[in-house]
Amino acid sequence: MKIVCSRDSLMEGVTIASKAVPSKTTMPILQCILIDSTDGQIKLTANNMELGIETVIEGEVVERGIIALDAKFFGDMVRRLPDGFITIESDSSMLTTITCSQTQFSLPARSGDDFPFLPRVDKSNFIVISQYALKEVIRQTIFSLSDNDNNKIMTGEYFRISDDKLMAVALDGHRISIRNISLHDSYENKEIIIPGKTLSEISKILSGDPEKEVRIFIENSNVMFDLDNTIVISRLIEGEYFNVEKMMTDNYTTMIDVDKQTFLNSIERSTLLIKEGEKKPVVVDIQGDNAEIRIKSEFGAFNENIDIGKKGEDLTIGFNPKFILDVLKVIDDENISIYLMGSKSPCFIRDEEKNYIYIILPVNFNSI
Amino acid sequence: MKIVCSRDSLMEGVTIASKAVPSKTTMPILQCILIDSTDGQIKLTANNMELGIETVIEGEVVERGIIALDAKFFGDMVRRLPDGFITIESDSSMLTTITCSQTQFSLPARSGDDFPFLPRVDKSNFIVISQYALKEVIRQTIFSLSDNDNNKIMTGEYFRISDDKLMAVALDGHRISIRNISLHDSYENKEIIIPGKTLSEISKILSGDPEKEVRIFIENSNVMFDLDNTIVISRLIEGEYFNVEKMMTDNYTTMIDVDKQTFLNSIERSTLLIKEGEKKPVVVDIQGDNAEIRIKSEFGAFNENIDIGKKGEDLTIGFNPKFILDVLKVIDDENISIYLMGSKSPCFIRDEEKNYIYIILPVNFNSI
């Protein structure tokens, strides 16, 4: 095989494909990136058996062929090469040289034939969404997925397409994050659960450009994202998702409006007195048009008063401060509304149109 | 005690003093910053018994007193407080409140009386150097100190003042770094060995401004650096330093001129094929007006040809690439000269005026 391409496009391709290289595996071939130029294009592929990425880069195929190179070394070499054109050439013994001007690396390649193919996905049905919207939806929900494999379904994010609406839901038993967005076209109803790991990797590849689109193909057990020159294929999580509608309510006994940044800063300060990993509630004490944020630990005490707008009853309630911070960090609104129903009931942070709904369970606190 | 100061000046003072707080200690009081306002100024002090820092900040002393606060919590609190004026007040039970606008932290303080005083240093003799020059000299030499305590003297940097010259030397048995600079005035001859840790911390405090000065007071066992509102006091390392002059020579059998950045890039690329912690030499093969840089490991091979100017004989020599990189990174010249005397003799990288002299011992290499 012999190919020639610019350092920049090779670098970009390797960076994208590397996201599907497993950090640990019992199959050494999976730690490689496959370079496949057998059909006249230069295709880089990685596959960790849950998630596969294939990306096409620009360049010239001088001699068609297929090889697999250790992803880490290959990536590091390309990164360190000077700007310019890079030639990758492998001989009959699979020794591969990577040359750029006066610089040359050589390393042994593996046979591309051992590399596991990506699954084929039926291309008849797909939905279209902007890369920006998908990237945002992931960022705004993914943090509330569970990282505990005991309940597999909670490690995946629920996507429900109904007509021209997409609802994304992530939950971990203590909190729920929901985003609703409008699609440009209408589609058949579909529900899938996408592994959190897949969404985390794809969001790094998505460009964030509202003008660029991604096509999402859904099959029984797989989902494929098609972006420009890259496709990402992932297994889906099987099973029935939770009944999210049942958890919703518009009722409240206390509703407050608060400046998001002020609230966020105050909660962040409160966490200073909590040791990493310790579960200490922050107390929010709502009295009239004032909320006192306070926390007490073995190291000291914190309290801060912030101005709020309030409807309904006064209330004192405790939260895991991390859960509040996670939500506040992904809301772009300057002011937020919080709906409460007593100190034992879930708290709802949502906008009027319900483009976002964040539900957080309160925690018990000793009176402080 | 009650003091009022701006968040910014408190922040700066705490950051400076924190550099003398030990990361581990059997004396809990040393993990505190002392706030001393007994003489009407606000003085922050930390002391790890090797190194002590005292810095004066602007502010108002409402009620004189002295307390010690846990450096980590105190620093984190100040960092998280909003911009504005901060009041620190401690009551008779040593409970201390730190208040800024609507925000309040409280934490227990320790008695300032337990805090170990900084040693007094005789102020009659001192030398003056710009903060910029001292910061640069440290950066350009400190990397070749030994981090192994077996030979204490090698963990310290040798400063020799003779007339209006300062020579700084750092060595670890494999390499020597020397910088010579001119001082504005002439001084009595003096030789000291300053602990590397002291220089590392002081270089973080030095402003890098050529207009700002630092006064260095030297006593038998201590050195004191006086910068604006901050003093840094350190113990010196005792013992007789190596005879550096004996290691010098102007002889060479091969001399090359090379573009520093090209050489640096090439050596950096070569290190890609070496595992962390593995000692693999990079080979520099000088033939006519070309140097081939090459390395070979279990992972693959690297070679690159770079243009050089050469006087004298051809030569093939091996180095620990890290030692070459460390030197190249701190030389500002675009072109460097390297003086060699065969593959078993030390290599000298120096400028014509000998403002800098870097000596690196070569390593054996198998012919590759």
Short mmCIF file of N, CA, C and O in Angstrom, two decimals, chain B residues 17-129:
data_model
loop_
_atom_site.label_atom_id
_atom_site.label_comp_id
_atom_site.label_asym_id
_atom_site.label_seq_id
_atom_site.Cartn_x
_atom_site.Cartn_y
_atom_site.Cartn_z
N ALA B 17 2.21 33.52 49.96
CA ALA B 17 2.58 32.84 51.22
C ALA B 17 2.41 31.33 51.11
O ALA B 17 3.23 30.56 51.63
N SER B 18 1.38 30.89 50.37
CA SER B 18 1.09 29.45 50.26
C SER B 18 2.26 28.64 49.73
O SER B 18 2.34 27.44 49.96
N LYS B 19 3.15 29.30 49.01
CA LYS B 19 4.28 28.58 48.42
C LYS B 19 5.23 28.03 49.48
O LYS B 19 6.05 27.16 49.19
N ALA B 20 5.13 28.53 50.70
CA ALA B 20 5.98 27.99 51.76
C ALA B 20 5.21 27.05 52.68
O ALA B 20 5.73 26.63 53.71
N VAL B 21 3.97 26.73 52.33
CA VAL B 21 3.21 25.77 53.14
C VAL B 21 3.60 24.36 52.70
O VAL B 21 3.53 24.05 51.53
N PRO B 22 4.07 23.52 53.64
CA PRO B 22 4.49 22.18 53.24
C PRO B 22 3.29 21.33 52.84
O PRO B 22 2.20 21.50 53.37
N SER B 23 3.49 20.43 51.85
CA SER B 23 2.37 19.57 51.46
C SER B 23 2.15 18.50 52.52
O SER B 23 1.04 18.06 52.73
N LYS B 24 3.22 18.08 53.17
CA LYS B 24 3.09 17.12 54.26
C LYS B 24 3.92 17.61 55.43
O LYS B 24 5.01 18.12 55.25
N THR B 25 3.41 17.42 56.63
CA THR B 25 4.17 17.82 57.80
C THR B 25 3.64 17.11 59.02
O THR B 25 2.47 16.72 59.06
N THR B 26 4.49 16.93 60.01
CA THR B 26 4.02 16.35 61.27
C THR B 26 3.63 17.46 62.24
O THR B 26 3.12 17.19 63.32
N MET B 27 3.85 18.73 61.84
CA MET B 27 3.46 19.86 62.70
C MET B 27 2.26 20.57 62.07
O MET B 27 2.43 21.39 61.16
N PRO B 28 1.05 20.28 62.56
CA PRO B 28 -0.16 20.84 61.92
C PRO B 28 -0.13 22.37 61.78
O PRO B 28 -0.67 22.90 60.81
N ILE B 29 0.51 23.05 62.70
CA ILE B 29 0.52 24.52 62.63
C ILE B 29 1.17 25.01 61.33
O ILE B 29 0.83 26.08 60.82
N LEU B 30 2.08 24.21 60.77
CA LEU B 30 2.77 24.64 59.55
C LEU B 30 1.84 24.62 58.33
O LEU B 30 2.16 25.22 57.31
N GLN B 31 0.71 23.95 58.45
CA GLN B 31 -0.24 23.96 57.32
C GLN B 31 -1.12 25.20 57.34
O GLN B 31 -2.05 25.32 56.55
N CYS B 32 -0.79 26.09 58.24
CA CYS B 32 -1.56 27.34 58.35
C CYS B 32 -0.80 28.51 57.75
O CYS B 32 0.42 28.48 57.61
N ILE B 33 -1.58 29.54 57.42
CA ILE B 33 -1.00 30.84 57.12
C ILE B 33 -1.24 31.71 58.34
O ILE B 33 -2.37 31.77 58.86
N LEU B 34 -0.18 32.35 58.79
CA LEU B 34 -0.29 33.24 59.94
C LEU B 34 -0.74 34.62 59.45
O LEU B 34 -0.17 35.16 58.51
N ILE B 35 -1.78 35.15 60.07
CA ILE B 35 -2.19 36.53 59.78
C ILE B 35 -1.82 37.36 61.00
O ILE B 35 -2.38 37.18 62.07
N ASP B 36 -0.87 38.23 60.80
CA ASP B 36 -0.34 39.00 61.93
C ASP B 36 -0.57 40.48 61.68
O ASP B 36 -0.01 41.06 60.75
N SER B 37 -1.42 41.10 62.51
CA SER B 37 -1.65 42.54 62.36
C SER B 37 -1.27 43.26 63.65
O SER B 37 -1.74 44.37 63.90
N THR B 38 -0.41 42.62 64.45
CA THR B 38 -0.07 43.20 65.76
C THR B 38 0.68 44.52 65.66
O THR B 38 0.62 45.34 66.56
N ASP B 39 1.39 44.75 64.54
CA ASP B 39 2.11 46.02 64.45
C ASP B 39 1.44 47.01 63.49
O ASP B 39 2.06 47.95 63.01
N GLY B 40 0.15 46.78 63.22
CA GLY B 40 -0.61 47.75 62.42
C GLY B 40 -0.57 47.50 60.93
O GLY B 40 -1.30 48.14 60.17
N GLN B 41 0.29 46.57 60.49
CA GLN B 41 0.31 46.13 59.09
C GLN B 41 -0.37 44.77 59.02
O GLN B 41 -0.43 44.06 60.01
N ILE B 42 -0.80 44.37 57.81
CA ILE B 42 -1.33 43.00 57.66
C ILE B 42 -0.24 42.15 57.02
O ILE B 42 0.12 42.36 55.85
N LYS B 43 0.29 41.21 57.81
CA LYS B 43 1.39 40.38 57.35
C LYS B 43 0.93 38.94 57.27
O LYS B 43 0.39 38.41 58.23
N LEU B 44 1.14 38.28 56.11
CA LEU B 44 0.81 36.87 55.96
C LEU B 44 2.13 36.10 55.94
O LEU B 44 3.04 36.45 55.20
N THR B 45 2.21 35.03 56.74
CA THR B 45 3.46 34.27 56.83
C THR B 45 3.20 32.78 56.73
O THR B 45 2.23 32.28 57.28
N ALA B 46 4.09 32.09 56.01
CA ALA B 46 4.08 30.63 56.03
C ALA B 46 5.52 30.17 56.17
O ALA B 46 6.45 30.89 55.79
N ASN B 47 5.70 28.95 56.71
CA ASN B 47 7.05 28.51 57.06
C ASN B 47 7.07 26.98 57.05
O ASN B 47 6.32 26.36 57.78
N ASN B 48 7.89 26.40 56.19
CA ASN B 48 8.00 24.94 56.24
C ASN B 48 9.31 24.49 56.89
O ASN B 48 9.70 23.34 56.75
N MET B 49 9.94 25.39 57.59
CA MET B 49 11.16 25.16 58.37
C MET B 49 12.43 25.11 57.51
O MET B 49 13.54 25.17 58.03
N GLU B 50 12.27 25.00 56.20
CA GLU B 50 13.40 25.10 55.28
C GLU B 50 13.33 26.47 54.63
O GLU B 50 14.32 27.12 54.36
N LEU B 51 12.08 26.83 54.34
CA LEU B 51 11.76 28.01 53.55
C LEU B 51 10.63 28.75 54.25
O LEU B 51 9.65 28.14 54.66
N GLY B 52 10.79 30.06 54.39
CA GLY B 52 9.73 30.85 54.99
C GLY B 52 9.41 32.04 54.10
O GLY B 52 10.29 32.61 53.46
N ILE B 53 8.13 32.39 54.03
CA ILE B 53 7.73 33.54 53.22
C ILE B 53 6.86 34.45 54.07
O ILE B 53 5.97 33.98 54.78
N GLU B 54 7.13 35.74 53.98
CA GLU B 54 6.34 36.73 54.71
C GLU B 54 5.98 37.82 53.71
O GLU B 54 6.85 38.34 53.01
N THR B 55 4.69 38.13 53.61
CA THR B 55 4.28 39.15 52.64
C THR B 55 3.30 40.12 53.30
O THR B 55 2.45 39.71 54.09
N VAL B 56 3.46 41.39 52.99
CA VAL B 56 2.61 42.42 53.59
C VAL B 56 1.56 42.83 52.55
O VAL B 56 1.89 43.07 51.39
N ILE B 57 0.29 42.85 52.95
CA ILE B 57 -0.75 43.28 52.01
C ILE B 57 -1.38 44.57 52.49
O ILE B 57 -1.35 44.91 53.67
N GLU B 58 -1.96 45.28 51.53
CA GLU B 58 -2.65 46.52 51.87
C GLU B 58 -3.98 46.22 52.53
O GLU B 58 -4.64 45.24 52.17
N GLY B 59 -4.39 47.07 53.44
CA GLY B 59 -5.67 46.87 54.09
C GLY B 59 -5.72 47.66 55.37
O GLY B 59 -4.76 48.33 55.75
N GLU B 60 -6.87 47.55 56.04
CA GLU B 60 -7.07 48.34 57.25
C GLU B 60 -7.11 47.40 58.46
O GLU B 60 -7.82 46.39 58.44
N VAL B 61 -6.34 47.74 59.48
CA VAL B 61 -6.38 46.95 60.71
C VAL B 61 -7.35 47.63 61.67
O VAL B 61 -7.09 48.72 62.16
N VAL B 62 -8.51 47.02 61.89
CA VAL B 62 -9.52 47.60 62.77
C VAL B 62 -9.20 47.25 64.22
O VAL B 62 -9.33 48.06 65.12
N GLU B 63 -8.77 45.98 64.39
CA GLU B 63 -8.39 45.54 65.74
C GLU B 63 -7.17 44.63 65.60
O GLU B 63 -7.23 43.62 64.91
N ARG B 64 -6.08 45.02 66.23
CA ARG B 64 -4.84 44.27 66.06
C ARG B 64 -4.95 42.86 66.64
O ARG B 64 -5.68 42.63 67.60
N GLY B 65 -4.22 41.92 66.06
CA GLY B 65 -4.26 40.55 66.58
C GLY B 65 -3.45 39.63 65.70
O GLY B 65 -2.85 40.05 64.69
N ILE B 66 -3.42 38.37 66.08
CA ILE B 66 -2.63 37.39 65.33
C ILE B 66 -3.33 36.04 65.40
O ILE B 66 -3.68 35.57 66.48
N ILE B 67 -3.60 35.46 64.22
CA ILE B 67 -4.25 34.14 64.17
C ILE B 67 -3.59 33.32 63.06
O ILE B 67 -2.92 33.85 62.18
N ALA B 68 -3.83 31.99 63.09
CA ALA B 68 -3.33 31.12 62.03
C ALA B 68 -4.52 30.36 61.44
O ALA B 68 -5.30 29.77 62.18
N LEU B 69 -4.67 30.42 60.10
CA LEU B 69 -5.79 29.75 59.44
C LEU B 69 -5.27 28.66 58.51
O LEU B 69 -4.26 28.84 57.84
N ASP B 70 -5.98 27.55 58.44
CA ASP B 70 -5.62 26.47 57.52
C ASP B 70 -5.42 27.04 56.11
O ASP B 70 -6.33 27.65 55.54
N ALA B 71 -4.23 26.85 55.56
CA ALA B 71 -3.87 27.52 54.31
C ALA B 71 -4.77 27.10 53.15
O ALA B 71 -5.16 27.91 52.33
N LYS B 72 -5.11 25.81 53.09
CA LYS B 72 -5.89 25.33 51.97
C LYS B 72 -7.30 25.91 51.99
O LYS B 72 -7.77 26.49 51.00
N PHE B 73 -7.97 25.78 53.14
CA PHE B 73 -9.34 26.30 53.21
C PHE B 73 -9.37 27.81 53.05
O PHE B 73 -10.19 28.36 52.33
N PHE B 74 -8.45 28.47 53.71
CA PHE B 74 -8.41 29.93 53.65
C PHE B 74 -8.21 30.37 52.19
O PHE B 74 -8.94 31.23 51.67
N GLY B 75 -7.26 29.75 51.51
CA GLY B 75 -6.99 30.09 50.11
C GLY B 75 -8.21 29.84 49.23
O GLY B 75 -8.60 30.69 48.43
N ASP B 76 -8.82 28.67 49.40
CA ASP B 76 -10.00 28.34 48.59
C ASP B 76 -11.14 29.32 48.84
O ASP B 76 -11.84 29.73 47.91
N MET B 77 -11.33 29.69 50.08
CA MET B 77 -12.41 30.62 50.42
C MET B 77 -12.19 31.97 49.76
O MET B 77 -13.09 32.54 49.14
N VAL B 78 -10.98 32.50 49.90
CA VAL B 78 -10.69 33.81 49.32
C VAL B 78 -10.88 33.76 47.80
O VAL B 78 -11.46 34.66 47.19
N ARG B 79 -10.41 32.67 47.18
CA ARG B 79 -10.52 32.51 45.74
C ARG B 79 -12.00 32.52 45.29
O ARG B 79 -12.33 33.05 44.24
N ARG B 80 -12.87 31.94 46.10
CA ARG B 80 -14.27 31.81 45.72
C ARG B 80 -15.12 33.02 46.09
O ARG B 80 -16.28 33.11 45.70
N LEU B 81 -14.58 33.93 46.87
CA LEU B 81 -15.40 35.08 47.28
C LEU B 81 -15.57 36.04 46.12
O LEU B 81 -14.73 36.11 45.23
N PRO B 82 -16.69 36.78 46.11
CA PRO B 82 -16.87 37.77 45.04
C PRO B 82 -15.86 38.90 45.20
O PRO B 82 -15.28 39.09 46.26
N ASP B 83 -15.66 39.67 44.13
CA ASP B 83 -14.83 40.87 44.19
C ASP B 83 -15.37 41.83 45.23
O ASP B 83 -16.58 41.94 45.39
N GLY B 84 -14.48 42.53 45.91
CA GLY B 84 -14.96 43.52 46.87
C GLY B 84 -14.10 43.51 48.11
O GLY B 84 -12.98 43.00 48.09
N PHE B 85 -14.62 44.08 49.19
CA PHE B 85 -13.85 44.14 50.42
C PHE B 85 -14.19 42.98 51.34
O PHE B 85 -15.35 42.64 51.51
N ILE B 86 -13.14 42.41 51.88
CA ILE B 86 -13.29 41.24 52.73
C ILE B 86 -12.95 41.62 54.16
O ILE B 86 -11.94 42.29 54.41
N THR B 87 -13.80 41.22 55.09
CA THR B 87 -13.52 41.43 56.51
C THR B 87 -13.17 40.09 57.15
O THR B 87 -13.89 39.12 56.97
N ILE B 88 -12.05 40.06 57.85
CA ILE B 88 -11.68 38.86 58.61
C ILE B 88 -11.69 39.23 60.08
O ILE B 88 -11.03 40.18 60.49
N GLU B 89 -12.49 38.49 60.83
CA GLU B 89 -12.67 38.85 62.23
C GLU B 89 -12.65 37.58 63.07
O GLU B 89 -13.29 36.60 62.71
N SER B 90 -11.88 37.61 64.16
CA SER B 90 -11.90 36.43 65.02
C SER B 90 -12.29 36.84 66.42
O SER B 90 -11.91 37.91 66.90
N ASP B 91 -13.08 35.97 67.07
CA ASP B 91 -13.54 36.30 68.42
C ASP B 91 -12.61 35.66 69.46
O ASP B 91 -11.59 35.06 69.10
N SER B 92 -12.98 35.78 70.70
CA SER B 92 -12.09 35.32 71.78
C SER B 92 -11.90 33.80 71.75
O SER B 92 -10.89 33.29 72.21
N SER B 93 -12.88 33.08 71.16
CA SER B 93 -12.74 31.62 71.09
C SER B 93 -12.03 31.21 69.80
O SER B 93 -12.02 30.03 69.45
N MET B 94 -11.46 32.17 69.08
CA MET B 94 -10.71 31.92 67.84
C MET B 94 -11.61 31.53 66.67
O MET B 94 -11.10 31.13 65.62
N LEU B 95 -12.94 31.60 66.82
CA LEU B 95 -13.79 31.36 65.66
C LEU B 95 -13.64 32.56 64.74
O LEU B 95 -13.76 33.71 65.17
N THR B 96 -13.34 32.28 63.48
CA THR B 96 -13.03 33.37 62.56
C THR B 96 -14.06 33.43 61.45
O THR B 96 -14.41 32.40 60.87
N THR B 97 -14.58 34.61 61.18
CA THR B 97 -15.52 34.76 60.07
C THR B 97 -14.85 35.58 58.97
O THR B 97 -14.14 36.56 59.23
N ILE B 98 -15.09 35.13 57.74
CA ILE B 98 -14.57 35.82 56.57
C ILE B 98 -15.79 36.27 55.79
O ILE B 98 -16.55 35.44 55.30
N THR B 99 -16.00 37.59 55.74
CA THR B 99 -17.24 38.10 55.19
C THR B 99 -16.98 38.98 53.99
O THR B 99 -16.05 39.79 53.99
N CYS B 100 -17.80 38.83 52.96
CA CYS B 100 -17.73 39.71 51.79
C CYS B 100 -19.15 39.89 51.31
O CYS B 100 -19.78 38.94 50.86
N SER B 101 -19.65 41.12 51.44
CA SER B 101 -21.03 41.43 51.04
C SER B 101 -21.99 40.44 51.72
O SER B 101 -21.97 40.32 52.94
N GLN B 102 -22.80 39.71 50.98
CA GLN B 102 -23.81 38.82 51.56
C GLN B 102 -23.28 37.41 51.85
O GLN B 102 -24.05 36.50 52.15
N THR B 103 -21.97 37.22 51.68
CA THR B 103 -21.39 35.88 51.77
C THR B 103 -20.53 35.77 53.02
O THR B 103 -19.74 36.67 53.31
N GLN B 104 -20.65 34.67 53.73
CA GLN B 104 -19.86 34.52 54.95
C GLN B 104 -19.37 33.07 55.13
O GLN B 104 -20.15 32.14 55.03
N PHE B 105 -18.07 32.94 55.36
CA PHE B 105 -17.51 31.67 55.78
C PHE B 105 -17.10 31.81 57.24
O PHE B 105 -16.65 32.88 57.65
N SER B 106 -17.22 30.73 57.99
CA SER B 106 -16.60 30.77 59.32
C SER B 106 -15.81 29.49 59.54
O SER B 106 -16.19 28.43 59.05
N LEU B 107 -14.69 29.62 60.20
CA LEU B 107 -13.86 28.44 60.48
C LEU B 107 -13.03 28.70 61.73
O LEU B 107 -12.77 29.85 62.08
N PRO B 108 -12.63 27.62 62.40
CA PRO B 108 -11.83 27.81 63.61
C PRO B 108 -10.40 28.20 63.25
O PRO B 108 -9.84 27.67 62.30
N ALA B 109 -9.84 29.14 63.99
CA ALA B 109 -8.43 29.52 63.78
C ALA B 109 -7.58 28.86 64.87
O ALA B 109 -8.11 28.36 65.86
N ARG B 110 -6.27 28.83 64.62
CA ARG B 110 -5.35 28.40 65.67
C ARG B 110 -4.66 29.62 66.25
O ARG B 110 -4.60 30.66 65.59
N SER B 111 -4.12 29.44 67.42
CA SER B 111 -3.42 30.55 68.04
C SER B 111 -2.16 30.86 67.24
O SER B 111 -1.40 29.96 66.87
N GLY B 112 -1.94 32.13 66.96
CA GLY B 112 -0.75 32.53 66.23
C GLY B 112 0.53 32.35 67.04
O GLY B 112 1.63 32.32 66.49
N ASP B 113 0.38 32.22 68.36
CA ASP B 113 1.55 32.13 69.23
C ASP B 113 2.36 30.86 69.00
O ASP B 113 3.54 30.80 69.29
N ASP B 114 1.70 29.80 68.48
CA ASP B 114 2.38 28.53 68.26
C ASP B 114 3.20 28.53 66.98
O ASP B 114 3.95 27.60 66.71
N PHE B 115 3.01 29.55 66.15
CA PHE B 115 3.63 29.53 64.82
C PHE B 115 5.13 29.81 64.93
O PHE B 115 5.54 30.75 65.62
N PRO B 116 5.96 29.00 64.27
CA PRO B 116 7.41 29.21 64.41
C PRO B 116 7.86 30.48 63.67
O PRO B 116 7.53 30.68 62.50
N PHE B 117 8.62 31.30 64.39
CA PHE B 117 9.14 32.53 63.78
C PHE B 117 10.07 32.24 62.61
O PHE B 117 10.73 31.21 62.60
N LEU B 118 10.13 33.14 61.67
CA LEU B 118 11.15 33.04 60.63
C LEU B 118 12.49 33.45 61.24
O LEU B 118 12.53 34.32 62.12
N PRO B 119 13.59 32.83 60.81
CA PRO B 119 14.91 33.24 61.33
C PRO B 119 15.21 34.70 60.96
O PRO B 119 14.75 35.20 59.94
N ARG B 120 15.97 35.35 61.80
CA ARG B 120 16.41 36.72 61.48
C ARG B 120 17.66 36.63 60.62
O ARG B 120 18.52 35.80 60.84
N VAL B 121 17.77 37.48 59.63
CA VAL B 121 18.96 37.51 58.79
C VAL B 121 19.60 38.89 58.90
O VAL B 121 18.90 39.91 58.85
N ASP B 122 20.88 38.90 59.08
CA ASP B 122 21.63 40.15 59.19
C ASP B 122 21.47 40.95 57.90
O ASP B 122 21.65 40.44 56.80
N LYS B 123 21.10 42.23 58.04
CA LYS B 123 20.75 43.01 56.86
C LYS B 123 21.87 43.93 56.39
O LYS B 123 21.63 44.86 55.61
N SER B 124 23.09 43.71 56.85
CA SER B 124 24.14 44.66 56.48
C SER B 124 24.71 44.41 55.08
O SER B 124 25.10 45.34 54.38
N ASN B 125 24.74 43.16 54.65
CA ASN B 125 25.33 42.84 53.35
C ASN B 125 24.29 42.31 52.38
O ASN B 125 23.59 41.36 52.70
N PHE B 126 24.24 42.89 51.20
CA PHE B 126 23.30 42.33 50.23
C PHE B 126 23.77 42.60 48.81
O PHE B 126 24.60 43.49 48.58
N ILE B 127 23.29 41.81 47.88
CA ILE B 127 23.53 42.11 46.48
C ILE B 127 22.19 42.39 45.81
O ILE B 127 21.14 41.94 46.27
N VAL B 128 22.24 43.14 44.73
CA VAL B 128 21.02 43.55 44.03
C VAL B 128 21.02 42.95 42.64
O VAL B 128 22.05 42.95 41.95
N ILE B 129 19.89 42.40 42.23
CA ILE B 129 19.76 41.84 40.89
C ILE B 129 18.32 42.09 40.45
O ILE B 129 17.42 42.24 41.28
#
